[in-house]
Short mmCIF file of C-alpha atoms in Angstrom, two decimals:
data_model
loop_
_atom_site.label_atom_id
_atom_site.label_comp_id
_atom_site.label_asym_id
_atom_site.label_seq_id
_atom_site.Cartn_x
_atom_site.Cartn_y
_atom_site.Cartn_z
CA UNK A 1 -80.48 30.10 35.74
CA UNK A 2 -81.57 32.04 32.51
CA UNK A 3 -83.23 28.95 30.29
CA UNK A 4 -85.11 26.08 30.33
CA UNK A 5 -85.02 23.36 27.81
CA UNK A 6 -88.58 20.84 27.93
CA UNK A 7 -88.33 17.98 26.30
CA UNK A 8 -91.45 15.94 24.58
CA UNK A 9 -90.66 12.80 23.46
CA UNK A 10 -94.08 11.95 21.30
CA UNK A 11 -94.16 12.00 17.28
CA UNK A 12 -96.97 11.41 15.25
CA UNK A 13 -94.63 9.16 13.05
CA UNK A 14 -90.70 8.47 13.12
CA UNK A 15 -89.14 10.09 10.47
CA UNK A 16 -86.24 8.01 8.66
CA UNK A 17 -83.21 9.77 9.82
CA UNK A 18 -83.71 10.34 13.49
CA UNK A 19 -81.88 9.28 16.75
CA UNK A 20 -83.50 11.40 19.15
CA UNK A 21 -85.46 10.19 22.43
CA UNK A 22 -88.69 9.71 21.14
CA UNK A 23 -91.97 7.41 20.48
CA UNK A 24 -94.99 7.00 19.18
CA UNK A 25 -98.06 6.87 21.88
CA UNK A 26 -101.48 7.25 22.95
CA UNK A 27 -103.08 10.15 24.07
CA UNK A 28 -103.55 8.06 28.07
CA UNK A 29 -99.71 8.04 27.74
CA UNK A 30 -99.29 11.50 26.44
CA UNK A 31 -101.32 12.86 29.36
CA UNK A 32 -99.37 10.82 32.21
CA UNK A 33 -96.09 12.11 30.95
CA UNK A 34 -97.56 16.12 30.98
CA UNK A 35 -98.53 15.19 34.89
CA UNK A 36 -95.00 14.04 35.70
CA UNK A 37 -93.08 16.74 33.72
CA UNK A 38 -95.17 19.09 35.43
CA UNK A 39 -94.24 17.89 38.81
CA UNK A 40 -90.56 17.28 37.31
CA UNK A 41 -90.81 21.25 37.06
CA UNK A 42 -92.51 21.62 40.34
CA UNK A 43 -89.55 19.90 42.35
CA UNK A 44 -87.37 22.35 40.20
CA UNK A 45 -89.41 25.52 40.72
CA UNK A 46 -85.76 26.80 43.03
CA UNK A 47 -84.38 27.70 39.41
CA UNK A 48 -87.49 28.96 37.63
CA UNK A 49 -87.35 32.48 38.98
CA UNK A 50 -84.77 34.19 36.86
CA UNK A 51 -85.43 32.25 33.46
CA UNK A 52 -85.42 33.97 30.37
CA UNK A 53 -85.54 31.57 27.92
CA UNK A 54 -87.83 28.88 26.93
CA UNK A 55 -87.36 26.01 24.31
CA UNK A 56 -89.50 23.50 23.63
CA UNK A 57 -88.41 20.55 21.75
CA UNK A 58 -88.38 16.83 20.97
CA UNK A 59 -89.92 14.60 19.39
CA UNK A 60 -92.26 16.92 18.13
CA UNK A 61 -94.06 19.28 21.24
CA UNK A 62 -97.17 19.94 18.54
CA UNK A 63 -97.96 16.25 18.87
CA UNK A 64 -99.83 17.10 22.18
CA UNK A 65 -103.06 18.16 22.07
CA UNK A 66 -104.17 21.40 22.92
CA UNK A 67 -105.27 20.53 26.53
CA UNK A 68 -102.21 18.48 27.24
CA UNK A 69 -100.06 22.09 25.82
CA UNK A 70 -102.26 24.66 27.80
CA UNK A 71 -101.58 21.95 31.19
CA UNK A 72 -98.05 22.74 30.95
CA UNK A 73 -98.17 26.23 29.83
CA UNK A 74 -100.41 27.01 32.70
CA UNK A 75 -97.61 25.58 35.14
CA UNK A 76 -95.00 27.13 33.00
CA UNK A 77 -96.87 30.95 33.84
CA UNK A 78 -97.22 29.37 37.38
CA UNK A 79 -93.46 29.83 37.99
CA UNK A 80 -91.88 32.01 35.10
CA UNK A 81 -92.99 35.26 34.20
CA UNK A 82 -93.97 34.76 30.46
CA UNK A 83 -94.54 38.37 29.72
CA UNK A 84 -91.07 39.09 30.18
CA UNK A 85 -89.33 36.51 28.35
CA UNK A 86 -86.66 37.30 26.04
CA UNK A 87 -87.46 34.18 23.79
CA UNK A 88 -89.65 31.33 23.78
CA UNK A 89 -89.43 29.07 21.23
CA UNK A 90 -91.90 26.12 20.08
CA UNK A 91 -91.29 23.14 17.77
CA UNK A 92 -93.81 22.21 15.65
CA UNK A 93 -94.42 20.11 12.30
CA UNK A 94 -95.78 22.07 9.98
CA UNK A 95 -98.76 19.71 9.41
CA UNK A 96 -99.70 19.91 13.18
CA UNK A 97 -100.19 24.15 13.17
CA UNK A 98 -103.95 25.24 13.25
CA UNK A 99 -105.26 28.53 13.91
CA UNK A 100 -106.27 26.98 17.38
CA UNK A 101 -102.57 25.94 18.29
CA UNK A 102 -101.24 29.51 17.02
CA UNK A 103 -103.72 31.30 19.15
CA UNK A 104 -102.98 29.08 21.90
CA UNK A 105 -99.00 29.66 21.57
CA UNK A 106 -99.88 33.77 21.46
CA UNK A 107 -101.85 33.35 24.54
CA UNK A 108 -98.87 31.92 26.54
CA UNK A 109 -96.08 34.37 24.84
CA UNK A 110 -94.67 32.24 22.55
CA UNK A 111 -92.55 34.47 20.41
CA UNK A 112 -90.56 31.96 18.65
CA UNK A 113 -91.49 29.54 16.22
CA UNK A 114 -89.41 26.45 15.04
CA UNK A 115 -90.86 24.51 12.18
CA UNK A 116 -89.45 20.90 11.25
CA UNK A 117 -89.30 21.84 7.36
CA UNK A 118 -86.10 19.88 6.35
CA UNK A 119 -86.97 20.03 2.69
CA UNK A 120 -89.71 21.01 0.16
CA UNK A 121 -88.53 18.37 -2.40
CA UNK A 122 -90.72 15.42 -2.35
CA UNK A 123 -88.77 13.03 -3.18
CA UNK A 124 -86.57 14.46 -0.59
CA UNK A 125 -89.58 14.78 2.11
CA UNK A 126 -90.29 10.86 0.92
CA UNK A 127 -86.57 9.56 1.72
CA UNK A 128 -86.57 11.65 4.93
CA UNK A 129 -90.02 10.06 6.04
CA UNK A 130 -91.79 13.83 6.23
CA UNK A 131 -95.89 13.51 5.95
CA UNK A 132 -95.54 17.64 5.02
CA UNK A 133 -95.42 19.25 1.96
CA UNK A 134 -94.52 22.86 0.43
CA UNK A 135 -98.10 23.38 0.55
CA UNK A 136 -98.96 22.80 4.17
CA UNK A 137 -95.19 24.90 5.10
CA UNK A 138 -96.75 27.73 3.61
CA UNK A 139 -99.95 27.55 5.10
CA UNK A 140 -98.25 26.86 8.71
CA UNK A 141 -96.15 29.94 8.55
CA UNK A 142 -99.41 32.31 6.88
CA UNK A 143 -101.51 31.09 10.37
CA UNK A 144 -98.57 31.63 12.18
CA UNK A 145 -98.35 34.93 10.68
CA UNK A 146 -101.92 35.77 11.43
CA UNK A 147 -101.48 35.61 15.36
CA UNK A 148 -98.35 38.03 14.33
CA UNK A 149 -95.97 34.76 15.66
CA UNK A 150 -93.74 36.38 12.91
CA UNK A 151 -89.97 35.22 14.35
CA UNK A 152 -90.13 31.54 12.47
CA UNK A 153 -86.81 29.14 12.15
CA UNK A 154 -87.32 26.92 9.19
CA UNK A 155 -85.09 23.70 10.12
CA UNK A 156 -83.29 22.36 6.58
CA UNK A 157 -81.63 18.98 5.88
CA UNK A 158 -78.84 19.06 3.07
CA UNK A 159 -76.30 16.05 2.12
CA UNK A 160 -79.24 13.70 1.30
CA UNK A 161 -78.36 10.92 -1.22
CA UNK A 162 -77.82 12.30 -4.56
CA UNK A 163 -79.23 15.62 -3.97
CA UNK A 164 -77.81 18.88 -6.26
CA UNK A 165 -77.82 22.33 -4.82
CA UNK A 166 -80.32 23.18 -6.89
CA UNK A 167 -82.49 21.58 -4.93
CA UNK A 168 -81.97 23.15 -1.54
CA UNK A 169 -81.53 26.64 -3.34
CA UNK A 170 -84.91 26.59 -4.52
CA UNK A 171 -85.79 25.30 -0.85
CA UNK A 172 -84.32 28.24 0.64
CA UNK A 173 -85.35 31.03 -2.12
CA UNK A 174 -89.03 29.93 -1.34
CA UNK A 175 -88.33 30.30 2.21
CA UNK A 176 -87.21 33.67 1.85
CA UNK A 177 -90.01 34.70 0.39
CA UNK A 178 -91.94 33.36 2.93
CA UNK A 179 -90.33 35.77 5.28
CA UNK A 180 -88.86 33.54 7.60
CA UNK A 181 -86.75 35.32 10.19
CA UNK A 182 -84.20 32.34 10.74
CA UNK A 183 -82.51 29.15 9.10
CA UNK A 184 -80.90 26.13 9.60
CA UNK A 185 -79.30 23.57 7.65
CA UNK A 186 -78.03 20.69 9.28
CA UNK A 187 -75.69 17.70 6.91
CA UNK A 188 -77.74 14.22 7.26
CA UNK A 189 -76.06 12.11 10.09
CA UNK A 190 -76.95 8.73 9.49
CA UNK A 191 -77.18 7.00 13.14
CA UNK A 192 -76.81 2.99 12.84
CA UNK A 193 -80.03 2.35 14.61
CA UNK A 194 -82.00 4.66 12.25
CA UNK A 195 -84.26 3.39 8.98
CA UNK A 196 -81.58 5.11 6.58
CA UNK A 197 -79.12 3.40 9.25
CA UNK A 198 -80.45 0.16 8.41
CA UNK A 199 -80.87 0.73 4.65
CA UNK A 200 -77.18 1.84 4.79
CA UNK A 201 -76.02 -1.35 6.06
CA UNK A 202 -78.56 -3.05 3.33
CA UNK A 203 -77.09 -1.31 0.61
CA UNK A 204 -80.22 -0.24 0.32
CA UNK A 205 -78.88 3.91 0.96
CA UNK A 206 -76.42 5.49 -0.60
CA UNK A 207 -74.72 8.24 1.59
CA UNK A 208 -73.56 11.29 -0.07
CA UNK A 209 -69.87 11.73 -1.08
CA UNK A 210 -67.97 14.00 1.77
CA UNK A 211 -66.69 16.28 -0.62
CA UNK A 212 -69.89 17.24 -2.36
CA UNK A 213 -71.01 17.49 0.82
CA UNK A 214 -69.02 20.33 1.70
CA UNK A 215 -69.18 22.28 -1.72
CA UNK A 216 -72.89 21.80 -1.29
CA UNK A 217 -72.45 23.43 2.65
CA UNK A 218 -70.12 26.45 0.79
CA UNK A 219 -72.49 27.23 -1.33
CA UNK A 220 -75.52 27.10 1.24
CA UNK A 221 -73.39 29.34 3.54
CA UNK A 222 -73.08 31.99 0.49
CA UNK A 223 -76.51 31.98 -0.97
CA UNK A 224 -77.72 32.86 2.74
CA UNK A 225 -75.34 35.99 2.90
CA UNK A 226 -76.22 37.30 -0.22
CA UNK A 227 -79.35 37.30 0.55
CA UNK A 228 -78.78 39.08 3.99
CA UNK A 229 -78.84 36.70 6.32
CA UNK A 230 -76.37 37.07 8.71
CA UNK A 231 -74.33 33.59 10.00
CA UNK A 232 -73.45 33.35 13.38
CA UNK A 233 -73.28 29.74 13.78
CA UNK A 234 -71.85 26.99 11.82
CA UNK A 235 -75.45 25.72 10.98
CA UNK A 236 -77.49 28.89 11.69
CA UNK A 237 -78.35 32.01 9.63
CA UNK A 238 -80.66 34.72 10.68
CA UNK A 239 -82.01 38.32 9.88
CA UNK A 240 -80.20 40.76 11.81
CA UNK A 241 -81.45 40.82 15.58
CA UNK A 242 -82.84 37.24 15.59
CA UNK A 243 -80.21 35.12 16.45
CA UNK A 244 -81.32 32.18 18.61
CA UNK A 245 -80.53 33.43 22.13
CA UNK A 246 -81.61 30.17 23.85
CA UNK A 247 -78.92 28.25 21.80
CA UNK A 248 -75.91 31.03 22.39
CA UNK A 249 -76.64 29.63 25.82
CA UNK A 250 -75.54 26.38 24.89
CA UNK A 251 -73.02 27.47 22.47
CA UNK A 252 -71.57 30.36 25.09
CA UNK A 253 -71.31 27.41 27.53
CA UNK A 254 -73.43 28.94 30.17
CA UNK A 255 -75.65 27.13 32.46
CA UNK A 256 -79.36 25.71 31.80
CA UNK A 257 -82.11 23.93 32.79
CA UNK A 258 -83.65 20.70 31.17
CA UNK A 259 -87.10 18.86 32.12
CA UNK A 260 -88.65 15.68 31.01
CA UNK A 261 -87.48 12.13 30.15
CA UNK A 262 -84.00 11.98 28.30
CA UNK A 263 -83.58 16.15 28.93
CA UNK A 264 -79.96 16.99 29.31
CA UNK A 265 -78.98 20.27 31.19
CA UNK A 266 -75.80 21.65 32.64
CA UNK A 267 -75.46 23.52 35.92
CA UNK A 268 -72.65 24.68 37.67
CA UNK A 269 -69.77 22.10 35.68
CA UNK A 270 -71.98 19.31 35.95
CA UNK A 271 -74.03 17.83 32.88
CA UNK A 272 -77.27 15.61 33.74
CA UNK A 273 -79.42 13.81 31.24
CA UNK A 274 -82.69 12.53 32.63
CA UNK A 275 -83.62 9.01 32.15
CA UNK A 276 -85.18 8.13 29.32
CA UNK A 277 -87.34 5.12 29.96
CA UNK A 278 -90.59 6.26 31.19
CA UNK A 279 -91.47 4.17 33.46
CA UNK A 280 -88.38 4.57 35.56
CA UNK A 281 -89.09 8.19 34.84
CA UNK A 282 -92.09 7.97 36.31
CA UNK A 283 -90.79 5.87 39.16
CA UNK A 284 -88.12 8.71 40.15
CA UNK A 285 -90.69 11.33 40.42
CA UNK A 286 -93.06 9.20 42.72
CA UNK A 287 -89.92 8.97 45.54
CA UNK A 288 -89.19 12.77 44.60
CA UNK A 289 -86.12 12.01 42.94
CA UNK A 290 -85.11 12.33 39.25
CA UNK A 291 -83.53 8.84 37.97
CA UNK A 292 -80.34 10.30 35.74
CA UNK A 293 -79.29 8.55 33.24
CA UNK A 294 -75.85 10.15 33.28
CA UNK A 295 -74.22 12.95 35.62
CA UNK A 296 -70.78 13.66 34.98
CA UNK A 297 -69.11 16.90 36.76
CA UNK A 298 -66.65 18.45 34.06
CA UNK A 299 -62.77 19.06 35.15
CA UNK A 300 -61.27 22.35 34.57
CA UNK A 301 -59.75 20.53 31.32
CA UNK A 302 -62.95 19.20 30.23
CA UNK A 303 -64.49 22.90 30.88
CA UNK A 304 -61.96 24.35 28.96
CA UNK A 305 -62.26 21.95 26.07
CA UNK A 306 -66.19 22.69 25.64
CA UNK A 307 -65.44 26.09 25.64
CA UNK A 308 -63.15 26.30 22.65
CA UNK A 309 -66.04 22.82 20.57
CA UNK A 310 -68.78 25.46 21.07
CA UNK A 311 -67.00 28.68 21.23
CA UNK A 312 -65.45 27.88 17.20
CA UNK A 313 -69.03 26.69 16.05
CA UNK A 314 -69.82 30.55 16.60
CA UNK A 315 -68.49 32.45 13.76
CA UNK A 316 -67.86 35.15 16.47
CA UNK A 317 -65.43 32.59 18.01
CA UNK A 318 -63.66 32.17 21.29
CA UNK A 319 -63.39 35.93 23.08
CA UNK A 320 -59.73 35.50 24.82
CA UNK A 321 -60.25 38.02 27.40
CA UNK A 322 -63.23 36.08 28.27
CA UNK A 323 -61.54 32.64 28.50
CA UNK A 324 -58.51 34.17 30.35
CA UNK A 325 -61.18 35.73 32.73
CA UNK A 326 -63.46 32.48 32.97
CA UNK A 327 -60.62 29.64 33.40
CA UNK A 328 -57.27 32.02 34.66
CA UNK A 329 -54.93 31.28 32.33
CA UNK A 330 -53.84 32.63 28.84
CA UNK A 331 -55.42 30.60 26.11
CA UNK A 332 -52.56 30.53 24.20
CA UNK A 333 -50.74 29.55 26.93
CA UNK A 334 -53.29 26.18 27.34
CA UNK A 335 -53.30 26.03 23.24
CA UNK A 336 -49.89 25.94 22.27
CA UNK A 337 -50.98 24.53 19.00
CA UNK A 338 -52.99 27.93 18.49
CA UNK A 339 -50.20 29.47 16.66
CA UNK A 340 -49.76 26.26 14.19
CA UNK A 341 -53.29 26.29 13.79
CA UNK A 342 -53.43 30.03 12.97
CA UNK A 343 -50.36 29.74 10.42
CA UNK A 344 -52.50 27.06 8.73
CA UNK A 345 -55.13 30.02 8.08
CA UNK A 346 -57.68 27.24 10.29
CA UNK A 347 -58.24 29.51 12.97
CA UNK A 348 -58.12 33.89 13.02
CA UNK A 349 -56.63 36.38 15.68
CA UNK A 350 -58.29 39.75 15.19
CA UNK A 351 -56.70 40.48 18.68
CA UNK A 352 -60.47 39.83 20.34
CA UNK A 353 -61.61 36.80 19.33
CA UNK A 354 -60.08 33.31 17.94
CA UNK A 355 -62.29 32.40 15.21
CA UNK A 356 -62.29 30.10 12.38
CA UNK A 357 -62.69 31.80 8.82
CA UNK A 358 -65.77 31.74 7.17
CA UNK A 359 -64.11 30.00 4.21
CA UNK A 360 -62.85 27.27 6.22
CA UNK A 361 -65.79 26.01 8.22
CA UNK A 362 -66.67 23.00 6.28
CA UNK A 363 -62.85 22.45 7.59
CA UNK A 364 -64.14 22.30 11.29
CA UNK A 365 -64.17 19.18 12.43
CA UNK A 366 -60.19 19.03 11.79
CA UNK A 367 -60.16 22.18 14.03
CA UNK A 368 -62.32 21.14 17.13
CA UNK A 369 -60.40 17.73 17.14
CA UNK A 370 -57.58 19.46 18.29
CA UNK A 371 -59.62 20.48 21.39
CA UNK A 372 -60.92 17.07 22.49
#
């Protein structure tokens, strides 16, 4: 097992346009959840030995206080050795990162930091339900930068309303010149039971036209490159050498590790996701058990299929020797449609990889359907 994902599901507020496991609690709550995910890890110790990478996420992991944090990096160092992993990468709101909390993440070898900017735009941080500012971004990546936690991801949101490129240009110029090493820009998915959800179905939201969308996504894509970041992912740009290596563990299809309530994690062709009701969370640790919410062991078809869904997000692609090697059997031999899709100019043989074109990415949903 080479990573770990650890989920915390605690915000300090719910932001307007999310639909992951999470909740807003008390610190008595916060501090019986760190005792049962670090049992949670305890019963799963078997898999710690060979880890080498880390993500924290949520919710938001820098809504824990610094005692609750240094409980489960303390168990974490109990198992792992931190010194010699590759990556390990923390959430955090940029309003939550103090000197204290950098020092803290340094101390425990933390060499990844992933901030929850989404915008700098305050009317945009207002819709989106963001307490931040540009301000207080800045001065979360200088602290960070003072511990020398210099490898920073700067999450973006694009596809907001009736937002202009402009906007999110001038959000990502001032990002470069903060020196961040990595960026993301994910489209707003408005989920039914979200606030935006329900002010869609109001008429109270107006989502942003498809095609503008994707012009807005083209352009994104190009600024990044011309400004030498390299894009290796459908949503992810990076300086060269600081590509996310826990997520090409995800997106290579490999096996990991997940902990805590509503934690998904995939080993040997079967994916798990932890209950996420803590209470029967709880419950399932007291018999030494883990209550699953869902367990469902892939067939070779299913295998297949999630290689090619996460394989085309790369811009690398699919390697065929690789899928020949992994599932024994030609992949254009289990792809017939391949060739149609390759005479559409949708997908690219460079006689490695299958890959889709860089010009045709805002295009890939009507590629991966094919794979489903």
């Amino acid at each position: 097992m080479k990573a770990i994902y650890i989920h915390i599901p605690f915000c300090n507020h719910i932001c307007t346009y999310c639909d992951f496991y999470k909740m807003v609690a008390k610190e008595e709550l916060k501090k019986k959840y760190i005792d049962y995910l670090i049992k949670e890890i305890e019963m799963k110790k078997e898999y710690l030995s060979d880890i080498e990478t880390i993500y924290i996420g949520g919710g938001t992991p820098s809504s824990l206080s610094l005692n609750l944090l240094e409980q489960l990096f303390q168990t974490l160092a109990k198992y792992i050795s931190l010194e010699n992993i590759q990556e390990f990468t923390f959430e955090a709101n940029p309003n939550d990162v103090t000197i204290e909390l950098a020092n803290l993440l340094k101390k425990y070898q933390v060499n990844r930091i992933s901030l929850g900017v989404q915008s700098l735009n305050r009317r945009i941080l207002k819709i989106l339900g963001r307490k931040h500012n540009k301000k207080s971004v800045y001065q979360a990546i200088r602290i960070l930068k003072s511990v020398e936690l210099t490898n920073i991801n700067a999450d973006l949101m694009y596809g907001i309303g009736n937002e202009r490129f402009r906007i999110i240009k001038k959000d990502i110029r001032r990002l470069i010149n903060q020196k961040v090493t990595h960026l993301s820009a994910y489209s707003l998915i408005i989920e039914e039971k979200t606030i935006i959800g329900r002010q869609l179905a109001l008429g109270k939201f107006k989502p942003m036209d498809p095609a503008k969308e994707a012009r807005i996504y083209r352009k994104i894509c190009s600024f990044l490159t011309k400004n030498n970041f390299i894009h290796y992912e459908i949503s992810n740009f990076c300086h060269s050498g600081y590509q996310s290596k826990h997520n090409l563990i995800y997106w290579n299809n490999l096996n990991y590790l997940g902990v805590g309530a509503g934690a998904s994690f995939y080993i040997d062709n079967i994916r798990y996701t932890n209950i996420m009701n803590l209470q029967e969370y709880f419950n399932g640790i007291d018999k030494q058990e883990l209550n699953y919410l869902e367990t469902t062991k892939l067939t070779d078809e299913e295998r297949m299929s999630e290689e090619m869904i996460l394989g085309l997000r790369k811009l690398e692609g699919v390697k065929k020797e690789s899928f020949q090697a992994k599932f024994g059997i030609d992949i254009y031999q289990k792809y017939p449609f391949l060739s149609d899709l390759i005479s559409k100019n949708l997908i690219i043989d460079d006689n490695v990889f299958l890959k889709v074109p860089t010009d045709k990415l805002y295009l890939i949903n009507e590629v991966l359907v094919n794979f489903i």
